[in-house]
Amino acid sequence: MNIEKFIKPAVLDLKGYHLDKREHSIKLDQNENPFGFPETLKEKFWQRLRHLDWGRYPDFQMESLVAKIAAYVQLPEENIIVGNGSNSLIQALLLVVLSPQDRLIIPEPTFTLYGLTGKMLGAEVVTCQLQPDDFSLPLDQILQASRAPNAKLLALCTPNNPTGNSFPLAQIKILLKAFPGLVIIDEAYHEFSSQDALPLLHEHENLVILRTFSKAMSLAGMRVGYLMAAPALCAEVQKARLPYSVNLFSEIAATLALEDNSLLQKAVAEILAERERLGPALREFSFLQVYPSDANFFLVRAADGAALFQHLLNDGLLVRDVSGYPGLENCLRLSIGKPEENQKLLTSLKKWRN
Ligand SMILES: Cc1ncc(COP(=O)(O)O)c(C=O)c1O
């Protein structure tokens, strides 16, 4: 049977989100926290789980976790929604905003899920190429694209994945004022960044901020993200959120991460110290172009990215080959690992002959 005839053309045209499985001993490909979730918190996690009734649905609104996040970010609870990873909130948000032919503007290169989901919904996805030398925003081009009557959504990741740079708040403010629709600021890497868009939420009703427990909080496996926006907007996004999509275990783990945040903060500080050490060390290699990072990863460019990827993999180091993104030919993305892992990366790079 020709299954394709049952599928939307917009979906048939898409290449889905995909990650190749590779044997490795050191994992530097997904920008996770290499130190893992602290053992003392894991102990508390097991204890709490024992006393819960696993046969019951979790709390519908995730009230206690939302209250913890509200205290952490110092916002009222009605400004916050939690979801099964920020991925699921991206999907819910796009679902409630974009009708077919509505315009979604994204810079390029950026996190692929925005474009993928927008296309699946039949939206017009307009990409604006970041400046090739430093991946800064093409402000005029975005403003130009924003003038169309169907411009509904602008999505900016800052720090941007996979380039690692942040977009200045001054530019974000200009866009918030000029853009006729909603502006998503995806701050998945915010704990590693020198800037914070949260204060802008009080002044701009069209701002939506997304954050995650997957990176700094070391809970990628638990799948928890949160969205912050005006209460009326949160209420609409709630309609597209699948009921009970955050499970009991994830709720407990995320709650613990916020109740006792000091060890995670220590891990973030160590990652930042490693960023300070690794950046100059990578720049010593004349065969690498190393871009500045405001996140927990570095984007680098080599003469032959595919060969360097394979060389690192042969040494057990799995990094992310991002050379397929527009404008990122021969580029690799290197997550910052533990000091000993970063050392192995440097040792492997020393052996590389270009
Ligand atoms: C910019 C950005 N947004 C969102 C996500 C998804 O995060 P989550 O694990 O919360 O779904 C990622 C993951 O890599 C990301 O880089």
CSV table of C-alpha atoms and ligand atoms in Angstrom, one decimal:
chain,number,residue,atom,x,y,z
A,1,MET,CA,0.0,0.0,0.0
A,2,ASN,CA,1.1,3.5,-0.7
A,3,ILE,CA,1.1,4.9,2.8
A,4,GLU,CA,2.4,8.3,1.6
A,5,LYS,CA,-1.0,9.2,0.1
A,6,PHE,CA,-2.3,9.3,3.7
A,7,ILE,CA,0.3,11.8,5.0
A,8,LYS,CA,0.2,15.6,4.7
A,9,PRO,CA,2.5,16.8,1.9
A,10,ALA,CA,4.1,19.2,4.4
A,11,VAL,CA,5.2,16.2,6.5
A,12,LEU,CA,6.4,14.1,3.5
A,13,ASP,CA,8.7,16.9,2.5
A,14,LEU,CA,10.4,17.0,6.0
A,15,LYS,CA,13.5,15.2,7.2
A,16,GLY,CA,12.6,14.4,10.8
A,17,TYR,CA,14.7,15.1,13.9
A,18,HIS,CA,17.3,12.4,14.0
A,19,LEU,CA,20.4,11.4,15.9
A,20,ASP,CA,22.8,8.7,14.8
A,21,LYS,CA,23.8,6.2,17.5
A,22,ARG,CA,27.6,5.8,17.8
A,23,GLU,CA,29.8,3.8,20.1
A,24,HIS,CA,31.7,6.2,22.4
A,25,SER,CA,33.2,6.5,25.9
A,26,ILE,CA,33.0,10.3,26.3
A,27,LYS,CA,29.7,12.0,25.4
A,28,LEU,CA,30.1,15.6,24.3
A,29,ASP,CA,27.3,15.7,21.8
A,30,GLN,CA,24.1,16.9,23.5
A,31,ASN,CA,25.1,19.8,25.8
A,32,GLU,CA,24.1,17.9,28.9
A,33,ASN,CA,25.5,18.5,32.4
A,34,PRO,CA,28.4,16.1,32.5
A,35,PHE,CA,28.4,15.9,36.3
A,36,GLY,CA,25.0,14.2,36.4
A,37,PHE,CA,22.2,14.6,39.0
A,38,PRO,CA,23.8,14.8,42.5
A,39,GLU,CA,23.8,11.5,44.4
A,40,THR,CA,22.3,13.2,47.6
A,41,LEU,CA,19.4,14.4,45.5
A,42,LYS,CA,19.0,10.9,43.9
A,43,GLU,CA,18.7,9.5,47.4
A,44,LYS,CA,15.9,11.9,48.3
A,45,PHE,CA,14.3,11.1,45.0
A,46,TRP,CA,14.1,7.3,45.9
A,47,GLN,CA,12.7,8.1,49.3
A,48,ARG,CA,9.9,10.3,48.0
A,49,LEU,CA,9.0,7.9,45.3
A,50,ARG,CA,8.5,5.1,47.8
A,51,HIS,CA,5.7,7.0,49.5
A,52,LEU,CA,3.8,8.0,46.4
A,53,ASP,CA,0.9,6.2,44.9
A,54,TRP,CA,2.1,5.2,41.4
A,55,GLY,CA,-1.3,4.1,40.4
A,56,ARG,CA,-2.8,7.6,40.5
A,57,TYR,CA,-2.4,10.3,37.9
A,58,PRO,CA,0.0,13.1,38.7
A,59,ASP,CA,-1.4,16.5,39.7
A,60,PHE,CA,-3.1,18.0,36.7
A,61,GLN,CA,-1.6,21.5,36.9
A,62,MET,CA,1.7,20.4,38.5
A,63,GLU,CA,0.9,22.9,41.2
A,64,SER,CA,3.7,22.2,43.6
A,65,LEU,CA,6.3,22.2,40.9
A,66,VAL,CA,4.9,25.3,39.4
A,67,ALA,CA,5.1,27.0,42.8
A,68,LYS,CA,8.7,25.9,43.2
A,69,ILE,CA,9.6,27.3,39.7
A,70,ALA,CA,7.6,30.5,40.5
A,71,ALA,CA,9.7,31.0,43.7
A,72,TYR,CA,12.9,30.2,41.8
A,73,VAL,CA,12.3,32.8,39.0
A,74,GLN,CA,10.3,35.2,41.2
A,75,LEU,CA,7.2,35.3,39.0
A,76,PRO,CA,3.5,34.6,39.9
A,77,GLU,CA,2.4,31.0,39.3
A,78,GLU,CA,-0.1,32.0,36.6
A,79,ASN,CA,2.9,33.1,34.4
A,80,ILE,CA,4.3,29.6,34.3
A,81,ILE,CA,3.5,26.3,32.6
A,82,VAL,CA,5.5,23.1,32.8
A,83,GLY,CA,5.8,20.5,30.1
A,84,ASN,CA,7.4,17.2,29.1
A,85,GLY,CA,10.7,18.9,28.1
A,86,SER,CA,10.7,22.4,26.5
A,87,ASN,CA,10.3,20.5,23.2
A,88,SER,CA,6.7,19.7,24.1
A,89,LEU,CA,6.1,23.3,25.0
A,90,ILE,CA,7.5,24.5,21.7
A,91,GLN,CA,5.1,22.2,20.0
A,92,ALA,CA,2.1,23.3,22.2
A,93,LEU,CA,2.9,27.0,21.6
A,94,LEU,CA,3.3,26.6,17.8
A,95,LEU,CA,0.1,24.6,17.7
A,96,VAL,CA,-2.0,27.3,19.4
A,97,VAL,CA,-0.4,30.2,17.4
A,98,LEU,CA,0.2,29.1,13.9
A,99,SER,CA,-2.5,28.5,11.3
A,100,PRO,CA,-1.5,27.3,7.9
A,101,GLN,CA,0.2,30.1,5.9
A,102,ASP,CA,1.0,32.1,9.1
A,103,ARG,CA,4.6,33.3,9.1
A,104,LEU,CA,7.1,31.9,11.6
A,105,ILE,CA,10.5,33.7,11.4
A,106,ILE,CA,13.6,32.0,12.7
A,107,PRO,CA,17.3,32.8,12.3
A,108,GLU,CA,19.4,30.2,10.6
A,109,PRO,CA,21.2,28.2,11.8
A,110,THR,CA,19.3,27.5,15.0
A,111,PHE,CA,17.6,24.7,16.9
A,112,THR,CA,15.8,22.7,14.2
A,113,LEU,CA,12.5,21.9,16.1
A,114,TYR,CA,11.1,25.4,15.4
A,115,GLY,CA,11.3,25.1,11.6
A,116,LEU,CA,10.3,21.5,11.6
A,117,THR,CA,7.1,22.0,13.7
A,118,GLY,CA,6.2,25.2,11.9
A,119,LYS,CA,6.4,23.4,8.5
A,120,MET,CA,4.4,20.4,9.8
A,121,LEU,CA,1.6,22.9,10.7
A,122,GLY,CA,1.6,24.3,7.2
A,123,ALA,CA,3.1,27.6,8.3
A,124,GLU,CA,5.3,29.8,6.1
A,125,VAL,CA,8.8,29.4,7.7
A,126,VAL,CA,11.0,32.3,6.9
A,127,THR,CA,14.7,31.9,7.7
A,128,CYS,CA,17.0,34.8,8.2
A,129,GLN,CA,20.7,33.9,7.9
A,130,LEU,CA,22.8,34.9,10.8
A,131,GLN,CA,25.8,37.1,10.0
A,132,PRO,CA,28.4,34.6,8.7
A,133,ASP,CA,31.4,36.0,10.6
A,134,ASP,CA,30.0,36.1,14.2
A,135,PHE,CA,26.4,34.7,13.9
A,136,SER,CA,24.9,38.0,15.1
A,137,LEU,CA,21.3,38.8,14.2
A,138,PRO,CA,20.5,40.2,10.8
A,139,LEU,CA,18.2,42.8,12.5
A,140,ASP,CA,17.1,44.6,9.4
A,141,GLN,CA,16.3,41.4,7.5
A,142,ILE,CA,14.2,40.2,10.5
A,143,LEU,CA,12.4,43.6,10.7
A,144,GLN,CA,11.7,43.5,7.0
A,145,ALA,CA,10.3,39.9,7.3
A,146,SER,CA,8.2,41.0,10.3
A,147,ARG,CA,6.2,43.6,8.2
A,148,ALA,CA,4.1,40.9,6.4
A,149,PRO,CA,0.5,40.8,7.7
A,150,ASN,CA,0.8,37.0,8.4
A,151,ALA,CA,3.9,37.4,10.6
A,152,LYS,CA,2.8,35.6,13.8
A,153,LEU,CA,5.8,34.2,15.5
A,154,LEU,CA,9.5,35.0,15.8
A,155,ALA,CA,11.7,32.4,17.6
A,156,LEU,CA,15.1,33.2,18.9
A,157,CYS,CA,17.3,30.9,21.0
A,158,THR,CA,19.7,32.8,23.1
A,159,PRO,CA,22.4,31.5,23.6
A,160,ASN,CA,21.7,30.1,20.2
A,161,ASN,CA,22.2,26.4,19.5
A,162,PRO,CA,24.4,25.4,17.7
A,163,THR,CA,26.4,28.6,17.4
A,164,GLY,CA,26.8,29.3,21.2
A,165,ASN,CA,26.4,33.1,21.0
A,166,SER,CA,23.8,35.2,22.8
A,167,PHE,CA,21.8,37.9,21.0
A,168,PRO,CA,22.1,41.3,22.9
A,169,LEU,CA,19.0,42.3,25.0
A,170,ALA,CA,19.0,45.7,23.3
A,171,GLN,CA,18.3,43.9,19.9
A,172,ILE,CA,15.7,41.7,21.5
A,173,LYS,CA,13.9,44.8,22.9
A,174,ILE,CA,13.8,46.3,19.5
A,175,LEU,CA,12.3,43.2,18.1
A,176,LEU,CA,9.8,42.9,20.9
A,177,LYS,CA,8.6,46.4,20.2
A,178,ALA,CA,8.5,46.0,16.4
A,179,PHE,CA,7.3,42.5,15.9
A,180,PRO,CA,3.5,42.3,15.4
A,181,GLY,CA,3.2,38.8,16.8
A,182,LEU,CA,4.6,36.7,19.6
A,183,VAL,CA,8.4,36.5,20.2
A,184,ILE,CA,9.8,33.3,21.7
A,185,ILE,CA,13.0,33.6,23.6
A,186,ASP,CA,14.4,30.1,24.1
A,187,GLU,CA,16.8,30.2,27.0
A,188,ALA,CA,17.6,26.5,27.3
A,189,TYR,CA,21.2,27.5,28.2
A,190,HIS,CA,20.4,30.5,30.3
A,191,GLU,CA,22.3,29.3,33.4
A,192,PHE,CA,25.5,29.5,31.5
A,193,SER,CA,24.8,32.8,29.9
A,194,SER,CA,25.7,36.4,30.8
A,195,GLN,CA,22.2,37.7,30.1
A,196,ASP,CA,18.6,37.0,31.1
A,197,ALA,CA,15.5,38.0,29.2
A,198,LEU,CA,13.2,37.5,32.2
A,199,PRO,CA,13.0,41.1,33.3
A,200,LEU,CA,11.5,41.9,29.9
A,201,LEU,CA,8.5,39.8,30.6
A,202,HIS,CA,7.0,42.6,32.7
A,203,GLU,CA,7.1,45.1,29.9
A,204,HIS,CA,6.2,42.9,26.9
A,205,GLU,CA,3.0,41.0,26.7
A,206,ASN,CA,4.1,39.4,23.4
A,207,LEU,CA,7.2,37.7,25.0
A,208,VAL,CA,7.3,34.0,25.7
A,209,ILE,CA,10.4,32.6,27.5
A,210,LEU,CA,11.3,28.9,27.5
A,211,ARG,CA,13.7,27.1,29.8
A,212,THR,CA,14.5,23.6,30.6
A,213,PHE,CA,15.8,21.2,33.3
A,214,SER,CA,17.7,19.3,30.7
A,215,LYS,CA,20.9,21.3,30.6
A,216,ALA,CA,22.2,23.0,33.8
A,217,MET,CA,19.8,21.1,36.0
A,218,SER,CA,21.1,17.7,34.7
A,219,LEU,CA,17.7,16.2,34.2
A,220,ALA,CA,17.6,15.6,30.4
A,221,GLY,CA,16.4,12.1,31.0
A,222,MET,CA,13.5,13.3,33.1
A,223,ARG,CA,12.1,15.6,30.4
A,224,VAL,CA,11.0,18.8,32.2
A,225,GLY,CA,10.8,22.3,30.7
A,226,TYR,CA,8.8,25.4,31.5
A,227,LEU,CA,7.3,28.3,29.7
A,228,MET,CA,6.9,31.8,31.1
A,229,ALA,CA,4.5,34.3,29.6
A,230,ALA,CA,1.5,36.5,30.3
A,231,PRO,CA,-1.2,34.6,32.2
A,232,ALA,CA,-3.8,34.9,29.4
A,233,LEU,CA,-1.3,33.4,27.0
A,234,CYS,CA,-0.3,30.6,29.4
A,235,ALA,CA,-4.0,29.7,29.6
A,236,GLU,CA,-4.2,29.3,25.8
A,237,VAL,CA,-1.0,27.2,25.6
A,238,GLN,CA,-2.4,25.0,28.4
A,239,LYS,CA,-5.1,23.9,25.9
A,240,ALA,CA,-2.6,22.3,23.6
A,241,ARG,CA,-0.6,20.6,26.4
A,242,LEU,CA,-1.3,16.9,26.7
A,243,PRO,CA,-2.9,16.2,30.0
A,244,TYR,CA,-0.5,14.6,32.5
A,245,SER,CA,2.4,14.9,30.1
A,246,VAL,CA,4.8,15.5,33.0
A,247,ASN,CA,5.0,12.3,35.0
A,248,LEU,CA,5.2,11.8,38.7
A,249,PHE,CA,8.9,10.9,38.7
A,250,SER,CA,9.9,13.9,36.6
A,251,GLU,CA,7.9,16.2,38.9
A,252,ILE,CA,9.7,14.9,42.0
A,253,ALA,CA,13.2,15.2,40.3
A,254,ALA,CA,12.6,18.8,39.1
A,255,THR,CA,11.2,19.7,42.5
A,256,LEU,CA,14.3,18.4,44.2
A,257,ALA,CA,16.6,20.2,41.8
A,258,LEU,CA,15.0,23.5,42.9
A,259,GLU,CA,14.7,22.7,46.6
A,260,ASP,CA,18.3,22.0,46.9
A,261,ASN,CA,20.0,23.8,44.1
A,262,SER,CA,23.5,24.4,45.6
A,263,LEU,CA,25.2,21.3,44.2
A,264,LEU,CA,23.8,22.0,40.7
A,265,GLN,CA,25.0,25.6,41.0
A,266,LYS,CA,28.4,24.3,41.9
A,267,ALA,CA,28.4,22.1,38.8
A,268,VAL,CA,27.4,25.1,36.6
A,269,ALA,CA,30.3,27.1,38.1
A,270,GLU,CA,32.7,24.2,37.3
A,271,ILE,CA,31.4,24.1,33.7
A,272,LEU,CA,31.9,27.8,33.4
A,273,ALA,CA,35.4,27.5,34.7
A,274,GLU,CA,36.1,24.8,32.2
A,275,ARG,CA,34.7,27.1,29.4
A,276,GLU,CA,37.3,29.6,30.5
A,277,ARG,CA,40.1,27.0,30.3
A,278,LEU,CA,38.9,25.2,27.2
A,279,GLY,CA,38.3,28.2,25.0
A,280,PRO,CA,41.9,29.4,24.9
A,281,ALA,CA,43.2,25.8,24.8
A,282,LEU,CA,41.1,25.1,21.7
A,283,ARG,CA,42.3,28.4,20.1
A,284,GLU,CA,45.9,27.1,20.3
A,285,PHE,CA,45.1,24.7,17.5
A,286,SER,CA,45.8,26.6,14.3
A,287,PHE,CA,43.6,24.2,12.3
A,288,LEU,CA,40.5,25.2,14.3
A,289,GLN,CA,38.3,28.3,14.2
A,290,VAL,CA,36.7,28.5,17.6
A,291,TYR,CA,33.6,30.7,18.0
A,292,PRO,CA,32.9,32.5,21.3
A,293,SER,CA,30.5,30.7,23.6
A,294,ASP,CA,28.0,32.0,26.1
A,295,ALA,CA,26.7,28.5,26.7
A,296,ASN,CA,28.1,25.1,27.8
A,297,PHE,CA,29.4,24.2,24.3
A,298,PHE,CA,31.8,25.5,21.7
A,299,LEU,CA,31.2,25.6,17.9
A,300,VAL,CA,34.4,25.0,16.0
A,301,ARG,CA,35.2,24.9,12.3
A,302,ALA,CA,37.9,22.7,10.8
A,303,ALA,CA,39.2,22.3,7.2
A,304,ASP,CA,37.6,18.8,7.1
A,305,GLY,CA,34.9,18.6,9.8
A,306,ALA,CA,33.9,15.1,8.9
A,307,ALA,CA,37.4,13.7,9.1
A,308,LEU,CA,38.0,15.4,12.5
A,309,PHE,CA,34.6,14.1,13.8
A,310,GLN,CA,35.8,10.6,12.9
A,311,HIS,CA,39.2,11.1,14.4
A,312,LEU,CA,37.6,12.1,17.7
A,313,LEU,CA,35.2,9.2,17.6
A,314,ASN,CA,38.1,6.8,17.0
A,315,ASP,CA,39.4,8.1,20.3
A,316,GLY,CA,36.0,7.5,22.0
A,317,LEU,CA,34.9,11.1,21.9
A,318,LEU,CA,31.4,11.7,20.6
A,319,VAL,CA,30.8,15.3,19.5
A,320,ARG,CA,28.1,16.7,17.3
A,321,ASP,CA,28.6,17.1,13.6
A,322,VAL,CA,26.6,20.2,12.8
A,323,SER,CA,28.1,20.6,9.3
A,324,GLY,CA,24.7,20.0,7.7
A,325,TYR,CA,23.3,23.3,9.1
A,326,PRO,CA,23.2,26.1,6.5
A,327,GLY,CA,26.4,28.3,7.0
A,328,LEU,CA,28.1,25.7,9.2
A,329,GLU,CA,30.1,23.7,6.7
A,330,ASN,CA,32.8,21.7,8.4
A,331,CYS,CA,31.6,22.7,11.9
A,332,LEU,CA,31.4,20.6,15.0
A,333,ARG,CA,29.7,21.4,18.3
A,334,LEU,CA,31.7,20.3,21.4
A,335,SER,CA,29.8,20.1,24.7
A,336,ILE,CA,31.9,21.1,27.7
A,337,GLY,CA,32.5,18.0,29.7
A,338,LYS,CA,34.2,17.2,33.1
A,339,PRO,CA,37.8,18.5,33.3
A,340,GLU,CA,39.3,15.0,32.6
A,341,GLU,CA,37.0,14.6,29.5
A,342,ASN,CA,38.0,18.0,28.2
A,343,GLN,CA,41.6,17.0,28.7
A,344,LYS,CA,41.0,13.9,26.6
A,345,LEU,CA,39.5,16.1,23.9
A,346,LEU,CA,42.5,18.3,23.9
A,347,THR,CA,44.9,15.3,23.8
A,348,SER,CA,43.0,13.8,20.9
A,349,LEU,CA,43.1,17.2,19.0
A,350,LYS,CA,46.9,17.3,19.6
A,351,LYS,CA,47.2,14.1,17.7
A,352,TRP,CA,45.2,15.5,14.7
A,353,ARG,CA,47.2,16.3,11.6
A,354,ASN,CA,45.2,18.3,9.2
B,1,LIG,C1,17.7,25.8,22.2
B,1,LIG,C2,17.0,24.6,22.7
B,1,LIG,N1,15.7,24.6,23.0
B,1,LIG,C3,15.1,23.5,23.5
B,1,LIG,C4,15.8,22.3,23.6
B,1,LIG,C5,15.0,21.1,24.1
B,1,LIG,O1,15.2,20.9,25.4
B,1,LIG,P1,14.3,19.9,26.2
B,1,LIG,O2,15.2,18.8,26.6
B,1,LIG,O3,13.8,20.7,27.4
B,1,LIG,O4,13.2,19.4,25.4
B,1,LIG,C6,17.1,22.2,23.3
B,1,LIG,C7,17.8,21.0,23.4
B,1,LIG,O5,18.9,20.8,23.0
B,1,LIG,C8,17.8,23.4,22.8
B,1,LIG,O6,19.1,23.4,22.4
